Tab-separated table of N, CA and C in Angstrom:
chain	number	residue	atom	x	y	z
Y	1	UNK	N	-49.227	9.908	-33.371
Y	1	UNK	CA	-47.784	9.931	-33.408
Y	1	UNK	C	-47.351	9.202	-34.681
Y	2	UNK	N	-46.518	9.835	-35.426
Y	2	UNK	CA	-46.064	9.219	-36.673
Y	2	UNK	C	-44.962	8.207	-36.381
Y	3	UNK	N	-44.606	7.431	-37.391
Y	3	UNK	CA	-43.586	6.390	-37.235
Y	3	UNK	C	-42.233	6.952	-36.845
Y	4	UNK	N	-41.858	8.134	-37.380
Y	4	UNK	CA	-40.564	8.750	-37.067
Y	4	UNK	C	-40.482	9.220	-35.630
Y	5	UNK	N	-41.586	9.813	-35.137
Y	5	UNK	CA	-41.618	10.280	-33.756
Y	5	UNK	C	-41.573	9.104	-32.793
Y	6	UNK	N	-42.298	8.049	-33.120
Y	6	UNK	CA	-42.296	6.848	-32.278
Y	6	UNK	C	-40.886	6.266	-32.187
Y	7	UNK	N	-40.164	6.262	-33.301
Y	7	UNK	CA	-38.799	5.733	-33.351
Y	7	UNK	C	-37.879	6.563	-32.450
Y	8	UNK	N	-38.013	7.888	-32.489
Y	8	UNK	CA	-37.183	8.771	-31.661
Y	8	UNK	C	-37.477	8.533	-30.188
Y	9	UNK	N	-38.750	8.414	-29.821
Y	9	UNK	CA	-39.132	8.173	-28.429
Y	9	UNK	C	-38.573	6.836	-27.957
Y	10	UNK	N	-38.615	5.805	-28.776
Y	10	UNK	CA	-38.106	4.481	-28.412
Y	10	UNK	C	-36.579	4.520	-28.216
Y	11	UNK	N	-35.878	5.240	-29.090
Y	11	UNK	CA	-34.419	5.340	-28.965
Y	11	UNK	C	-34.054	6.054	-27.666
Y	12	UNK	N	-34.745	7.152	-27.376
Y	12	UNK	CA	-34.480	7.887	-26.129
Y	12	UNK	C	-34.768	6.997	-24.922
Y	13	UNK	N	-35.860	6.246	-24.947
Y	13	UNK	CA	-36.208	5.362	-23.840
Y	13	UNK	C	-35.156	4.273	-23.658
Y	14	UNK	N	-34.696	3.695	-24.746
Y	14	UNK	CA	-33.679	2.644	-24.658
Y	14	UNK	C	-32.382	3.195	-24.078
Y	15	UNK	N	-31.983	4.396	-24.521
Y	15	UNK	CA	-30.755	5.013	-24.003
Y	15	UNK	C	-30.892	5.295	-22.515
Y	16	UNK	N	-32.039	5.786	-22.082
Y	16	UNK	CA	-32.251	6.078	-20.660
Y	16	UNK	C	-32.216	4.808	-19.824
Y	17	UNK	N	-32.872	3.771	-20.300
Y	17	UNK	CA	-32.877	2.505	-19.557
Y	17	UNK	C	-31.469	1.919	-19.491
Y	18	UNK	N	-30.728	1.998	-20.589
Y	18	UNK	CA	-29.359	1.486	-20.594
Y	18	UNK	C	-28.468	2.264	-19.639
Y	19	UNK	N	-28.625	3.588	-19.576
Y	19	UNK	CA	-27.794	4.385	-18.662
Y	19	UNK	C	-28.136	4.085	-17.204
Y	20	UNK	N	-29.398	3.853	-16.902
Y	20	UNK	CA	-29.794	3.478	-15.535
Y	20	UNK	C	-29.195	2.120	-15.179
Y	21	UNK	N	-29.261	1.180	-16.099
Y	21	UNK	CA	-28.714	-0.156	-15.871
Y	21	UNK	C	-27.200	-0.087	-15.636
Y	22	UNK	N	-26.493	0.702	-16.452
Y	22	UNK	CA	-25.048	0.844	-16.285
Y	22	UNK	C	-24.703	1.496	-14.954
Y	23	UNK	N	-25.483	2.488	-14.546
Y	23	UNK	CA	-25.216	3.182	-13.292
Y	23	UNK	C	-25.379	2.245	-12.096
Y	24	UNK	N	-26.339	1.353	-12.157
Y	24	UNK	CA	-26.561	0.417	-11.053
Y	24	UNK	C	-25.462	-0.634	-10.969
Y	25	UNK	N	-24.934	-1.031	-12.106
Y	25	UNK	CA	-23.968	-2.123	-12.119
Y	25	UNK	C	-22.520	-1.668	-12.268
Y	26	UNK	N	-22.320	-0.376	-12.323
Y	26	UNK	CA	-20.961	0.152	-12.461
Y	26	UNK	C	-20.261	0.088	-11.114
Y	27	UNK	N	-19.002	-0.270	-11.150
Y	27	UNK	CA	-18.198	-0.293	-9.936
Y	27	UNK	C	-17.357	0.960	-9.873
Y	28	UNK	N	-17.104	1.378	-8.685
Y	28	UNK	CA	-16.263	2.553	-8.486
Y	28	UNK	C	-14.825	2.226	-8.880
Y	29	UNK	N	-14.115	3.142	-9.572
Y	29	UNK	CA	-12.719	2.871	-9.937
Y	29	UNK	C	-11.834	2.680	-8.717
Y	30	UNK	N	-12.176	3.316	-7.619
Y	30	UNK	CA	-11.389	3.169	-6.399
Y	30	UNK	C	-11.431	1.761	-5.843
Y	31	UNK	N	-12.547	1.078	-6.009
Y	31	UNK	CA	-12.649	-0.286	-5.512
Y	31	UNK	C	-11.687	-1.217	-6.228
Y	32	UNK	N	-11.507	-1.026	-7.515
Y	32	UNK	CA	-10.560	-1.848	-8.254
Y	32	UNK	C	-9.149	-1.661	-7.721
Y	33	UNK	N	-8.779	-0.422	-7.415
Y	33	UNK	CA	-7.451	-0.146	-6.896
Y	33	UNK	C	-7.263	-0.776	-5.519
Y	34	UNK	N	-8.273	-0.691	-4.669
Y	34	UNK	CA	-8.186	-1.282	-3.332
Y	34	UNK	C	-8.029	-2.792	-3.436
Y	35	UNK	N	-8.804	-3.417	-4.297
Y	35	UNK	CA	-8.690	-4.866	-4.464
Y	35	UNK	C	-7.315	-5.238	-4.997
Y	36	UNK	N	-6.780	-4.425	-5.884
Y	36	UNK	CA	-5.449	-4.695	-6.425
Y	36	UNK	C	-4.398	-4.612	-5.320
Y	37	UNK	N	-4.503	-3.595	-4.458
Y	37	UNK	CA	-3.526	-3.423	-3.395
Y	37	UNK	C	-3.651	-4.492	-2.323
Y	38	UNK	N	-4.844	-5.007	-2.109
Y	38	UNK	CA	-5.039	-6.061	-1.118
Y	38	UNK	C	-4.549	-7.415	-1.593
Y	39	UNK	N	-4.347	-7.557	-2.873
Y	39	UNK	CA	-3.927	-8.838	-3.426
Y	39	UNK	C	-2.612	-9.293	-2.827
Y	40	UNK	N	-2.598	-10.482	-2.275
Y	40	UNK	CA	-1.399	-11.006	-1.641
Y	40	UNK	C	-0.353	-11.395	-2.675
Y	41	UNK	N	-0.762	-11.673	-3.898
Y	41	UNK	CA	0.160	-12.148	-4.907
Y	41	UNK	C	0.905	-11.042	-5.631
Y	42	UNK	N	0.575	-9.807	-5.378
Y	42	UNK	CA	1.197	-8.690	-6.078
Y	42	UNK	C	2.677	-8.576	-5.690
Y	43	UNK	N	3.537	-8.453	-6.684
Y	43	UNK	CA	4.975	-8.318	-6.409
Y	43	UNK	C	5.266	-7.040	-5.643
Y	44	UNK	N	4.593	-5.958	-6.027
Y	44	UNK	CA	4.808	-4.686	-5.337
Y	44	UNK	C	4.418	-4.793	-3.875
Y	45	UNK	N	3.307	-5.443	-3.617
Y	45	UNK	CA	2.844	-5.604	-2.236
Y	45	UNK	C	3.832	-6.423	-1.437
Y	46	UNK	N	4.318	-7.501	-2.014
Y	46	UNK	CA	5.283	-8.339	-1.309
Y	46	UNK	C	6.584	-7.588	-1.056
Y	47	UNK	N	7.025	-6.801	-2.032
Y	47	UNK	CA	8.247	-6.023	-1.855
Y	47	UNK	C	8.070	-4.985	-0.753
Y	48	UNK	N	6.928	-4.335	-0.722
Y	48	UNK	CA	6.665	-3.348	0.332
Y	48	UNK	C	6.587	-3.999	1.701
Y	49	UNK	N	5.962	-5.161	1.774
Y	49	UNK	CA	5.892	-5.875	3.064
Y	49	UNK	C	7.287	-6.252	3.549
Y	50	UNK	N	8.139	-6.719	2.643
Y	50	UNK	CA	9.506	-7.084	3.019
Y	50	UNK	C	10.273	-5.857	3.493
Y	51	UNK	N	10.105	-4.738	2.799
Y	51	UNK	CA	10.798	-3.513	3.186
Y	51	UNK	C	10.319	-3.020	4.547
Y	52	UNK	N	9.030	-3.079	4.793
Y	52	UNK	CA	8.496	-2.655	6.090
Y	52	UNK	C	9.053	-3.546	7.198
Y	53	UNK	N	9.149	-4.853	6.944
Y	53	UNK	CA	9.694	-5.763	7.955
Y	53	UNK	C	11.156	-5.440	8.239
Y	54	UNK	N	11.931	-5.141	7.198
Y	54	UNK	CA	13.335	-4.766	7.391
Y	54	UNK	C	13.447	-3.489	8.214
Y	55	UNK	N	12.594	-2.526	7.925
Y	55	UNK	CA	12.623	-1.267	8.683
Y	55	UNK	C	12.236	-1.496	10.136
Y	56	UNK	N	11.261	-2.354	10.380
Y	56	UNK	CA	10.880	-2.680	11.764
Y	56	UNK	C	12.040	-3.327	12.498
Y	57	UNK	N	12.746	-4.227	11.829
Y	57	UNK	CA	13.895	-4.879	12.454
Y	57	UNK	C	14.984	-3.862	12.789
Y	58	UNK	N	15.235	-2.935	11.868
Y	58	UNK	CA	16.250	-1.914	12.118
Y	58	UNK	C	15.856	-0.999	13.271
Y	59	UNK	N	14.582	-0.643	13.339
Y	59	UNK	CA	14.105	0.206	14.431
Y	59	UNK	C	14.267	-0.515	15.760
Y	60	UNK	N	13.973	-1.809	15.763
Y	60	UNK	CA	14.112	-2.590	16.990
Y	60	UNK	C	15.569	-2.588	17.465
Y	61	UNK	N	16.507	-2.732	16.543
Y	61	UNK	CA	17.926	-2.700	16.904
Y	61	UNK	C	18.306	-1.330	17.436
Y	62	UNK	N	17.852	-0.282	16.770
Y	62	UNK	CA	18.165	1.072	17.243
Y	62	UNK	C	17.580	1.342	18.622
Y	63	UNK	N	16.372	0.876	18.875
Y	63	UNK	CA	15.769	1.053	20.196
Y	63	UNK	C	16.574	0.324	21.257
Y	64	UNK	N	17.040	-0.861	20.912
Y	64	UNK	CA	17.827	-1.642	21.860
Y	64	UNK	C	19.132	-0.918	22.173
Y	65	UNK	N	19.782	-0.360	21.156
Y	65	UNK	CA	21.049	0.346	21.357
Y	65	UNK	C	20.825	1.596	22.202
Y	66	UNK	N	19.777	2.315	21.923
Y	66	UNK	CA	19.522	3.567	22.633
Y	66	UNK	C	19.119	3.331	24.082
Y	67	UNK	N	18.297	2.329	24.331
Y	67	UNK	CA	17.778	2.123	25.685
Y	67	UNK	C	18.757	1.401	26.594
Y	68	UNK	N	19.677	0.682	26.055
Y	68	UNK	CA	20.628	-0.049	26.885
Y	68	UNK	C	21.899	0.785	27.026
Y	69	UNK	N	22.062	1.445	28.159
Y	69	UNK	CA	23.177	2.367	28.376
Y	69	UNK	C	24.529	1.664	28.346
Y	70	UNK	N	24.627	0.496	28.947
Y	70	UNK	CA	25.913	-0.202	29.000
Y	70	UNK	C	26.359	-0.618	27.601
Y	71	UNK	N	25.462	-1.134	26.840
Y	71	UNK	CA	25.820	-1.537	25.486
Y	71	UNK	C	26.128	-0.325	24.629
Y	72	UNK	N	25.456	0.780	24.910
Y	72	UNK	CA	25.714	2.004	24.155
Y	72	UNK	C	27.124	2.494	24.417
Y	73	UNK	N	27.534	2.466	25.663
Y	73	UNK	CA	28.894	2.887	26.014
Y	73	UNK	C	29.898	1.927	25.404
Y	74	UNK	N	29.621	0.638	25.489
Y	74	UNK	CA	30.502	-0.354	24.876
Y	74	UNK	C	30.574	-0.156	23.368
Y	75	UNK	N	29.473	0.195	22.760
Y	75	UNK	CA	29.448	0.438	21.329
Y	75	UNK	C	30.317	1.635	20.979
Y	76	UNK	N	30.232	2.700	21.770
Y	76	UNK	CA	31.076	3.870	21.542
Y	76	UNK	C	32.554	3.493	21.632
Y	77	UNK	N	32.897	2.705	22.627
Y	77	UNK	CA	34.292	2.277	22.791
Y	77	UNK	C	34.744	1.422	21.611
Y	78	UNK	N	33.874	0.538	21.164
Y	78	UNK	CA	34.200	-0.320	20.036
Y	78	UNK	C	34.396	0.495	18.765
Y	79	UNK	N	33.547	1.494	18.554
Y	79	UNK	CA	33.687	2.361	17.379
Y	79	UNK	C	35.006	3.114	17.442
Y	80	UNK	N	35.355	3.656	18.597
Y	80	UNK	CA	36.614	4.382	18.756
Y	80	UNK	C	37.803	3.445	18.534
Y	81	UNK	N	37.722	2.223	19.038
Y	81	UNK	CA	38.792	1.257	18.869
Y	81	UNK	C	38.985	0.935	17.388
Y	82	UNK	N	37.881	0.816	16.650
Y	82	UNK	CA	37.978	0.531	15.220
Y	82	UNK	C	38.531	1.719	14.444
Y	83	UNK	N	38.240	2.922	14.897
Y	83	UNK	CA	38.782	4.118	14.238
Y	83	UNK	C	40.293	4.214	14.415
Y	84	UNK	N	40.770	3.765	15.577
Y	84	UNK	CA	42.196	3.858	15.870
Y	84	UNK	C	43.027	2.900	15.033
Y	85	UNK	N	42.426	1.893	14.474
Y	85	UNK	CA	43.159	0.900	13.673
Y	85	UNK	C	43.778	1.492	12.502
């Protein structure tokens, strides 16, 4: 094997070993996104959590209004009374 052929074989071997090493230590891009979304300090995450809590509170109020017949009737009367003003 001449010096030039040996050099080509060594370069190919180094490239193959480097690609194997990178493949073993490479992280999936999806994992970075999941870790970012799990971060408690993220402003977007905190804003979404606050919005979800507000929506839960509103749903709870709506459920209370719908399930309580007496308050529902009283609410209808109150709305009509306010319209008459």
